[in-house]
Short mmCIF file of C-alpha atoms and ligand atoms in Angstrom, two decimals:
data_model
loop_
_atom_site.label_atom_id
_atom_site.label_comp_id
_atom_site.label_asym_id
_atom_site.label_seq_id
_atom_site.Cartn_x
_atom_site.Cartn_y
_atom_site.Cartn_z
CA UNK P 1 8.58 53.93 60.25
CA UNK P 2 8.72 57.88 61.46
CA UNK P 3 7.15 59.54 58.20
CA UNK P 4 4.35 61.37 59.99
CA UNK P 5 3.73 63.62 57.24
CA UNK P 6 2.19 60.59 55.25
CA UNK P 7 0.46 59.20 58.36
CA UNK P 8 -0.90 62.47 59.29
CA UNK P 9 -2.19 63.09 55.73
CA UNK P 10 -4.02 59.97 56.01
CA UNK P 11 -5.65 60.70 59.22
CA UNK P 12 -6.46 64.42 57.47
CA UNK P 13 -8.32 62.74 54.72
CA UNK P 14 -10.21 60.06 56.58
CA UNK P 15 -11.20 63.18 59.02
CA UNK P 16 -12.45 65.03 55.96
CA UNK P 17 -14.64 62.20 55.13
CA UNK P 18 -15.59 61.54 58.95
CA UNK P 19 -16.76 65.26 58.69
CA UNK P 20 -19.03 64.35 55.60
CA UNK P 21 -21.08 62.32 58.08
CA UNK P 22 -21.33 59.00 56.42
CA UNK P 23 -22.49 56.97 59.19
CA UNK P 24 -21.35 53.76 57.71
CA UNK P 25 -17.67 54.99 57.53
CA UNK P 26 -18.17 56.59 60.97
CA UNK P 27 -18.78 53.05 62.39
CA UNK P 28 -16.36 51.46 60.28
CA UNK P 29 -13.61 54.26 61.65
CA UNK P 30 -15.30 53.63 65.28
CA UNK P 31 -14.66 49.84 65.25
CA UNK P 32 -10.96 50.42 64.14
CA UNK P 33 -10.63 53.10 66.73
CA UNK P 34 -11.93 50.75 69.40
CA UNK P 35 -9.96 47.74 68.45
CA UNK P 36 -6.98 50.17 68.41
CA UNK P 37 -7.62 51.40 71.75
CA UNK P 38 -8.05 47.81 73.06
CA UNK P 39 -4.73 47.26 71.96
CA UNK P 40 -3.23 50.33 73.69
CA UNK P 41 -5.43 49.26 76.86
CA UNK P 42 -3.76 46.00 76.98
CA UNK P 43 -0.43 47.20 76.91
CA UNK P 44 -1.52 49.63 79.80
CA UNK P 45 -1.16 52.58 77.56
CA UNK P 46 2.25 52.21 77.35
CA UNK P 47 2.82 54.65 74.44
CA UNK P 48 6.05 54.35 72.64
CA UNK P 49 7.31 56.21 69.29
CA UNK P 50 6.03 53.02 67.44
CA UNK P 51 2.40 53.47 68.37
CA UNK P 52 1.76 57.03 68.68
CA UNK P 53 2.53 57.02 65.09
CA UNK P 54 0.02 54.18 64.91
CA UNK P 55 -2.25 56.02 67.06
CA UNK P 56 -2.19 59.44 65.05
CA UNK P 57 -2.83 57.53 61.52
CA UNK P 58 -5.34 55.62 63.19
CA UNK P 59 -7.49 57.94 64.52
CA UNK P 60 -9.85 60.15 62.21
CA UNK P 61 -10.75 62.37 65.19
CA UNK P 62 -7.26 63.43 65.85
CA UNK P 63 -7.10 65.71 62.71
CA UNK P 64 -5.78 69.68 63.59
CA UNK P 65 -9.02 70.69 62.55
CA UNK P 66 -11.33 69.19 64.90
CA UNK P 67 -8.77 69.61 67.79
CA UNK P 68 -8.33 73.33 66.79
CA UNK P 69 -12.24 74.14 67.53
CA UNK P 70 -12.88 76.32 70.36
CA UNK P 71 -15.42 73.67 71.70
CA UNK P 72 -12.72 70.92 71.87
CA UNK P 73 -13.17 68.91 75.19
CA UNK P 74 -9.65 67.75 76.37
CA UNK P 75 -11.78 65.55 78.66
CA UNK P 76 -13.06 63.76 76.21
CA UNK P 77 -9.84 62.86 74.57
CA UNK P 78 -8.55 61.65 77.95
CA UNK P 79 -11.16 59.35 78.07
CA UNK P 80 -10.50 57.81 74.82
CA UNK P 81 -7.02 57.76 74.53
CA UNK P 82 -5.93 57.60 78.27
CA UNK P 83 -4.22 60.41 80.15
CA UNK P 84 -0.67 60.15 79.62
CA UNK P 85 -1.45 60.04 76.05
CA UNK P 86 -2.89 63.13 75.41
CA UNK P 87 0.25 65.33 75.51
CA UNK P 88 2.34 63.39 72.82
CA UNK P 89 -0.65 63.45 71.01
CA UNK P 90 -1.83 67.17 71.27
CA UNK P 91 2.15 68.10 71.00
CA UNK P 92 2.49 66.50 67.72
CA UNK P 93 -0.66 67.70 65.91
CA UNK P 94 -0.33 71.06 67.44
CA UNK P 95 3.16 71.67 66.26
CA UNK P 96 2.33 70.04 63.11
CA UNK P 97 -0.37 72.50 62.68
CA UNK P 98 1.92 75.70 62.61
CA UNK P 99 4.24 73.68 60.10
CA UNK P 100 7.13 73.24 63.02
CA UNK P 101 7.95 69.71 62.47
CA UNK P 102 10.52 69.27 59.72
CA UNK P 103 13.97 67.87 59.54
CA UNK P 104 14.96 71.90 59.12
CA UNK P 105 13.59 72.68 62.20
CA UNK P 106 12.66 69.51 64.60
CA UNK P 107 13.32 66.01 63.51
CA UNK P 108 10.19 63.79 63.99
CA UNK P 109 12.11 61.25 65.94
CA UNK P 110 13.62 63.30 68.69
CA UNK P 111 10.16 64.76 69.22
CA UNK P 112 7.87 61.86 69.83
CA UNK P 113 10.70 61.02 72.87
CA UNK P 114 10.51 64.61 73.85
CA UNK P 115 6.82 64.56 74.09
CA UNK P 116 6.72 61.15 76.04
CA UNK P 117 9.18 62.44 78.22
CA UNK P 118 7.62 65.55 79.13
CA UNK P 119 3.98 63.64 79.65
CA UNK P 120 5.77 61.41 81.98
CA UNK P 121 7.52 63.99 84.31
CA UNK P 122 4.00 65.23 85.09
CA UNK P 123 2.49 63.64 87.88
CA UNK P 124 -0.75 61.92 87.21
CA UNK P 125 -1.58 62.10 91.21
CA UNK P 126 -1.14 65.77 91.08
CA UNK P 127 -4.82 66.42 90.20
CA UNK P 128 -4.68 69.76 88.44
CA UNK P 129 -1.57 70.72 87.06
CA UNK P 130 -0.90 67.44 85.33
CA UNK P 131 -0.14 66.75 81.93
CA UNK P 132 -3.80 67.38 81.00
CA UNK P 133 -3.07 70.80 81.95
CA UNK P 134 0.32 71.12 79.94
CA UNK P 135 -1.89 70.03 76.74
CA UNK P 136 -4.96 72.34 77.81
CA UNK P 137 -2.70 75.74 77.98
CA UNK P 138 -1.08 74.51 74.71
CA UNK P 139 -4.10 74.11 73.18
CA UNK P 140 -5.56 77.39 74.17
CA UNK P 141 -2.07 79.13 72.91
CA UNK P 142 -2.73 77.49 69.47
CA UNK P 143 -6.60 78.67 69.35
CA UNK P 144 -5.73 82.51 69.91
CA UNK P 145 -3.03 82.30 67.20
CA UNK P 146 -5.20 80.28 65.19
CA UNK P 147 -8.42 82.62 65.60
CA UNK P 148 -6.70 85.96 65.59
CA UNK P 149 -4.05 87.85 63.74
CA UNK P 150 -1.60 87.53 66.61
CA UNK P 151 0.98 85.93 64.10
CA UNK P 152 0.72 89.36 62.40
CA UNK P 153 0.36 91.61 65.08
CA UNK P 154 3.51 89.74 66.96
CA UNK P 155 5.45 89.29 63.94
CA UNK P 156 5.93 85.87 64.81
CA UNK P 157 8.47 83.54 63.12
CA UNK P 158 8.92 80.01 63.38
CA UNK P 159 11.50 80.06 66.04
CA UNK P 160 8.84 82.10 68.21
CA UNK P 161 5.86 80.08 68.15
CA UNK P 162 7.97 77.20 68.75
CA UNK P 163 9.19 78.73 71.68
CA UNK P 164 5.77 79.47 72.98
CA UNK P 165 3.96 75.98 72.05
CA UNK P 166 6.99 73.91 73.69
CA UNK P 167 7.00 76.40 76.85
CA UNK P 168 3.27 75.82 76.96
CA UNK P 169 4.12 71.58 77.15
CA UNK P 170 6.29 71.85 79.60
CA UNK P 171 5.66 74.69 81.80
CA UNK P 172 4.37 73.15 84.90
CA UNK P 173 6.40 69.64 84.74
CA UNK P 174 7.45 67.95 87.85
CA UNK P 175 4.64 70.32 89.66
CA UNK P 176 3.87 68.54 93.27
CA UNK P 177 0.51 69.82 93.51
CA UNK P 178 1.64 72.07 96.47
CA UNK P 179 2.01 76.17 95.69
CA UNK P 180 5.01 78.17 95.76
CA UNK P 181 3.30 79.52 99.14
CA UNK P 182 3.36 76.01 100.63
CA UNK P 183 7.07 75.89 99.22
CA UNK P 184 8.17 78.90 101.06
CA UNK P 185 5.97 78.53 104.47
CA UNK P 186 7.49 75.10 104.65
CA UNK P 187 10.76 76.05 103.67
CA UNK P 188 11.03 73.02 101.20
CA UNK P 189 14.20 72.22 99.01
CA UNK P 190 12.39 74.19 96.23
CA UNK P 191 12.32 77.17 98.38
CA UNK P 192 16.24 76.81 99.44
CA UNK P 193 17.16 76.30 96.09
CA UNK P 194 15.17 79.12 94.22
CA UNK P 195 15.65 81.48 97.56
CA UNK P 196 11.71 81.97 97.62
CA UNK P 197 11.26 83.27 93.93
CA UNK P 198 8.87 81.57 91.82
CA UNK P 199 10.40 78.45 93.03
CA UNK P 200 7.93 76.12 90.98
CA UNK P 201 8.27 78.12 87.67
CA UNK P 202 12.17 77.82 88.10
CA UNK P 203 11.58 74.36 89.02
CA UNK P 204 9.71 73.42 85.88
CA UNK P 205 12.29 75.41 83.55
CA UNK P 206 15.33 73.36 84.89
CA UNK P 207 13.40 70.04 84.48
CA UNK P 208 12.41 70.96 80.78
CA UNK P 209 15.94 72.07 80.04
CA UNK P 210 17.65 68.98 81.44
CA UNK P 211 15.14 67.19 79.35
CA UNK P 212 16.38 69.36 76.09
CA UNK P 213 20.13 68.87 77.11
CA UNK P 214 19.76 65.13 76.95
CA UNK P 215 20.79 63.76 73.32
CA UNK P 216 17.78 61.55 72.66
CA UNK P 217 15.07 64.38 73.63
CA UNK P 218 16.71 67.07 72.02
CA UNK P 219 14.65 68.64 69.56
CA UNK P 220 16.48 71.82 69.31
CA UNK P 221 19.74 69.93 68.12
CA UNK P 222 18.73 71.52 64.53
CA UNK P 223 19.05 75.01 65.89
CA UNK P 224 22.24 77.08 65.59
CA UNK P 225 23.66 78.19 68.78
CA UNK P 226 22.56 81.69 68.16
CA UNK P 227 18.80 80.44 67.87
CA UNK P 228 19.14 78.22 70.82
CA UNK P 229 20.25 80.94 72.70
CA UNK P 230 17.48 82.91 71.37
CA UNK P 231 14.91 80.26 72.24
CA UNK P 232 16.36 79.39 75.82
CA UNK P 233 16.14 83.29 76.64
CA UNK P 234 12.38 83.23 75.52
CA UNK P 235 11.10 80.36 77.37
CA UNK P 236 12.71 81.39 80.36
CA UNK P 237 10.97 84.52 79.88
CA UNK P 238 7.55 82.83 79.19
CA UNK P 239 7.71 80.29 81.95
CA UNK P 240 8.50 82.52 84.59
CA UNK P 241 5.76 84.61 83.17
CA UNK P 242 3.17 82.01 84.36
CA UNK P 243 4.09 82.57 88.24
CA UNK P 244 0.51 84.46 89.35
CA UNK P 245 2.39 86.85 91.54
CA UNK P 246 3.12 88.80 88.33
CA UNK P 247 -0.39 89.33 87.39
CA UNK P 248 -0.93 92.69 88.49
CA UNK P 249 1.90 94.42 87.23
CA UNK P 250 1.72 92.43 84.07
CA UNK P 251 -1.73 93.21 82.97
CA UNK P 252 -1.03 97.17 84.03
CA UNK P 253 2.17 97.24 81.72
CA UNK P 254 0.23 95.22 78.71
CA UNK P 255 -2.77 97.59 79.02
CA UNK P 256 -0.49 101.15 78.99
CA UNK P 257 1.56 99.01 76.10
CA UNK P 258 -1.88 98.56 74.39
CA UNK P 259 -2.47 102.18 74.04
CA UNK P 260 1.08 102.98 72.89
CA UNK P 261 0.80 100.12 70.10
CA UNK P 262 -2.56 101.32 68.91
CA UNK P 263 -2.90 102.96 65.83
CA UNK P 264 -5.84 104.73 64.28
CA UNK P 265 -6.05 105.24 60.81
CA UNK P 266 -8.91 105.31 58.17
CA UNK P 267 -11.19 104.30 61.15
CA UNK P 268 -9.08 101.02 61.73
CA UNK P 269 -7.50 100.10 64.61
CA UNK P 270 -4.00 98.51 64.14
CA UNK P 271 -1.24 97.29 66.37
CA UNK P 272 2.28 98.46 65.56
CA UNK P 273 4.71 96.64 67.87
CA UNK P 274 8.02 96.47 66.07
CA UNK P 275 9.42 99.88 66.07
CA UNK P 276 12.84 100.73 67.70
CA UNK P 277 16.18 99.02 67.79
CA UNK P 278 16.59 95.10 68.13
CA UNK P 279 16.42 94.80 71.80
CA UNK P 280 13.36 96.95 71.93
CA UNK P 281 11.58 95.04 69.04
CA UNK P 282 12.39 91.83 71.37
CA UNK P 283 11.10 92.75 74.44
CA UNK P 284 7.97 94.15 73.41
CA UNK P 285 7.32 90.78 71.30
CA UNK P 286 8.31 89.10 74.31
CA UNK P 287 6.16 90.95 76.73
CA UNK P 288 3.38 90.02 74.32
CA UNK P 289 3.94 86.58 74.19
CA UNK P 290 4.38 86.06 77.83
CA UNK P 291 0.85 87.97 78.30
CA UNK P 292 -0.18 85.33 75.73
CA UNK P 293 0.86 82.06 77.71
CA UNK P 294 -0.07 83.91 80.98
CA UNK P 295 -3.71 84.31 79.24
CA UNK P 296 -3.85 80.93 78.16
CA UNK P 297 -2.63 79.43 81.60
CA UNK P 298 -5.95 80.93 83.04
CA UNK P 299 -7.68 79.76 79.82
CA UNK P 300 -9.90 77.04 81.28
CA UNK P 301 -11.89 79.70 82.97
CA UNK P 302 -12.92 81.07 79.40
CA UNK P 303 -14.12 77.66 78.48
CA UNK P 304 -17.86 76.55 78.43
CA UNK P 305 -18.98 76.08 81.85
CA UNK P 306 -18.93 72.42 81.52
CA UNK P 307 -15.52 72.12 80.70
CA UNK P 308 -14.45 74.92 82.95
CA UNK P 309 -16.44 73.70 86.25
CA UNK P 310 -14.41 70.39 85.76
CA UNK P 311 -10.93 72.23 85.64
CA UNK P 312 -12.09 74.05 88.94
CA UNK P 313 -13.09 70.94 90.66
CA UNK P 314 -9.87 69.51 90.07
CA UNK P 315 -8.04 72.46 91.11
CA UNK P 316 -9.97 72.83 94.53
CA UNK P 317 -9.11 68.94 95.11
CA UNK P 318 -5.73 69.77 94.76
CA UNK P 319 -5.76 72.89 96.79
CA UNK P 320 -7.68 70.80 99.66
CA UNK P 321 -4.97 68.33 99.59
CA UNK P 322 -2.50 71.14 100.33
CA UNK P 323 -4.82 72.46 103.02
CA UNK P 324 -4.60 69.40 104.64
CA UNK P 325 -1.13 68.97 104.70
CA UNK P 326 -0.75 72.81 106.10
CA UNK P 327 -3.24 71.58 108.73
CA UNK P 328 -1.06 68.81 109.81
CA UNK P 329 2.11 70.76 109.67
CA UNK P 330 0.69 73.51 111.90
CA UNK P 331 1.28 75.79 108.70
CA UNK P 332 -1.25 78.93 107.75
CA UNK P 333 -4.11 77.55 105.52
CA UNK P 334 -3.39 79.03 101.97
CA UNK P 335 -6.11 80.70 100.34
CA UNK P 336 -8.97 78.41 99.12
CA UNK P 337 -7.16 75.36 100.44
CA UNK P 338 -9.61 74.94 103.71
CA UNK P 339 -11.70 71.90 102.32
CA UNK P 340 -14.12 72.94 105.39
CA UNK P 341 -14.14 76.49 104.93
CA UNK P 342 -14.18 77.36 100.86
CA UNK P 343 -17.14 78.83 99.28
CA UNK P 344 -16.41 77.73 95.90
CA UNK P 345 -19.20 79.44 93.76
CA UNK P 346 -18.53 82.62 95.64
CA UNK P 347 -14.42 82.29 95.13
CA UNK P 348 -15.16 81.75 91.27
CA UNK P 349 -17.30 84.53 90.93
CA UNK P 350 -14.69 86.79 92.82
CA UNK P 351 -11.66 85.29 90.77
CA UNK P 352 -13.81 85.41 87.47
CA UNK P 353 -14.75 89.22 87.93
CA UNK P 354 -11.37 90.05 89.66
CA UNK P 355 -8.83 88.05 87.33
CA UNK P 356 -10.12 86.96 84.21
CA UNK P 357 -12.85 89.59 83.11
CA UNK P 358 -10.14 92.46 83.28
CA UNK P 359 -7.45 90.73 81.77
CA UNK P 360 -8.78 89.10 79.04
CA UNK P 361 -10.41 92.47 78.00
CA UNK P 362 -6.82 93.51 77.03
CA UNK P 363 -6.70 90.15 74.95
CA UNK P 364 -9.91 90.98 73.15
CA UNK P 365 -9.16 94.72 72.64
CA UNK P 366 -6.24 93.64 70.47
CA UNK P 367 -7.97 90.74 68.88
CA UNK P 368 -11.29 91.31 68.49
CA UNK P 369 -12.23 87.81 67.09
CA UNK P 370 -11.06 86.01 70.63
CA UNK P 371 -14.31 87.63 72.01
CA UNK P 372 -15.66 84.21 72.75
CA UNK P 373 -13.21 84.37 75.63
CA UNK P 374 -15.16 87.03 77.72
CA UNK P 375 -18.41 85.77 76.64
CA UNK P 376 -17.46 82.39 78.02
CA UNK P 377 -16.41 84.03 81.16
CA UNK P 378 -19.37 86.20 81.74
CA UNK P 379 -21.55 82.93 81.38
CA UNK P 380 -19.35 81.32 83.92
CA UNK P 381 -19.89 83.79 86.34
CA UNK P 382 -23.79 83.65 85.93
CA UNK P 383 -23.62 79.93 86.23
CA UNK P 384 -21.55 80.17 89.39
CA UNK P 385 -23.60 82.93 90.59
CA UNK P 386 -26.62 80.42 90.20
CA UNK P 387 -24.81 78.00 92.10
CA UNK P 388 -24.06 80.10 94.80
CA UNK P 389 -27.63 81.79 95.22
CA UNK P 390 -28.86 77.82 95.27
CA UNK P 391 -26.32 77.54 97.84
CA UNK P 392 -27.67 80.63 100.06
CA UNK P 393 -31.05 79.38 99.47
CA UNK P 394 -30.20 75.58 100.56
CA UNK P 395 -28.37 77.34 103.55
CA UNK P 396 -31.27 79.61 104.35
CA UNK P 397 -33.60 76.62 104.45
CA UNK P 398 -31.60 74.43 106.48
CA UNK P 399 -30.98 77.54 109.02
CA UNK P 400 -34.63 77.97 109.24
CA UNK P 401 -35.28 74.30 109.72
CA UNK P 402 -32.51 74.11 112.56
CA UNK P 403 -34.38 77.37 113.90
CA UNK P 404 -37.59 75.33 113.64
CA UNK P 405 -36.52 72.17 115.27
CA UNK P 406 -34.84 74.20 118.12
CA UNK P 407 -38.06 75.70 118.70
CA UNK P 408 -39.92 72.31 118.98
CA UNK P 409 -37.47 71.18 121.19
CA UNK P 410 -37.97 74.09 123.61
CA UNK P 411 -41.78 73.54 123.52
CA UNK P 412 -41.12 70.08 124.04
CA UNK P 413 -39.07 70.53 127.28
CA UNK P 414 -41.44 73.22 128.76
CA UNK P 415 -44.11 70.46 128.06
CA UNK P 416 -42.31 68.01 129.69
CA UNK P 417 -41.30 70.84 132.60
CA UNK P 418 -44.90 70.96 132.90
CA UNK P 419 -45.66 67.59 133.25
CA UNK P 420 -43.50 67.19 136.24
P1 LIG X 501 -0.49 77.61 87.14
O1 LIG X 501 -0.45 77.12 88.52
O2 LIG X 501 0.85 77.98 86.69
O3 LIG X 501 -1.40 76.69 86.46
O4 LIG X 501 -1.05 79.27 87.32
C1 LIG X 501 -2.43 79.38 87.08
C2 LIG X 501 -2.79 79.57 88.73
O5 LIG X 501 -3.89 80.64 88.66
C3 LIG X 501 -3.21 78.37 89.42
O6 LIG X 501 -2.11 77.68 89.83
C4 LIG X 501 -4.17 79.24 90.54
O7 LIG X 501 -3.74 79.49 91.41
C5 LIG X 501 -4.85 80.49 89.81
N1 LIG X 501 -6.17 80.02 89.20
C6 LIG X 501 -6.44 79.65 87.79
N2 LIG X 501 -7.81 79.69 87.66
C7 LIG X 501 -8.39 79.54 88.98
C8 LIG X 501 -9.83 79.66 89.44
N3 LIG X 501 -10.64 79.19 88.55
N4 LIG X 501 -9.80 79.61 90.71
C9 LIG X 501 -8.90 80.07 91.52
N5 LIG X 501 -7.50 79.95 91.33
C10 LIG X 501 -7.34 79.94 89.81
ZN1 LIG X 502 0.13 76.18 84.32
#
């Protein structure tokens, strides 16, 4: 039943055929797929281990080749398979594409239970920080590795890749849609439990490891005690690194490290991280992995505008719901959280210029094949700028209309005075 290798091979085969653009085959596959999705729909998209296997083997478009494209649109997948199914599907495909699903590293039956459990622990009612975001950051991590020589530069072994992919999947589980700032200002239970320090990130980690501790979802059961300790240390470091408060100091550090790692020889730039003792090697690799997960967490800003704009819309809606709560509780309204007073295009131009371009610059200097990230971000700046100009123009026209109306009212009242 759980022989995914066979199932995945089957799906790869049909995906390749599909790539040949055979219309007849496409139609046949579409009908098959539609029927399957209809069936899933009837069951209320209740994904179970059995139908995850079935879904993967029936869906020709779930091949790593198609999913690991820069143009991949996660919202399209969501429309096709339903919100809760995206993370288990992506998890299976991405882990498999890095050869991490096998009986030595990770047994498949535990993996499916784990993925479904993680997907269920995200809240679909949290508009941005939900399981789609968990899937998206993982997709971006895999894009980075797939499109660059990061594996070579970071000297990653299976356990390192496993750590960063599983961290990506679970890095925001249980997110309530209320930021750390809100937790601290409202003296919430999370703020008390974690003493105001990276409350959400600590909470996500705790939930993730409680899931991993359960027998039925323990995907790490095959690891030796030593390897388990190692992967836990790595995941704790990676998920804590997603707290935006560390952004500035981390980018400064990585920038200076890049200079230190850089070696120029024969006109070629190479990066040599792993020198020194074991501890230094571990720390340097971890620094880079932490940086990669943080960049992937901000990665939607470097996707095509159509996709990025959807994420921004969801983020703003989530922020504004928080702002409503802050208002009703008499708390200070956090940045970008006031629905009546947020200049969305302006804030985006600022965020992309201030946070994205400067931090993805380091990524591209190490991995030039990832230049598409900066190019998309630059294009997104232009698009938001256009929207801001339109907004300003609209504001200007509205202002002019208002002035004109006021003038007309004054003239009218003067005329009335004269008649009197
Ligand atoms: P995380 O909460 O772990 O997903 O960390 C990423 C954080 O970066 C988000 O919570 C936002 O606060 C911030 N962020 C990402 N993209 C944007 C954006 N386009 N505009 C404003 N803030 C953003
Ligand atoms: Zn995140």
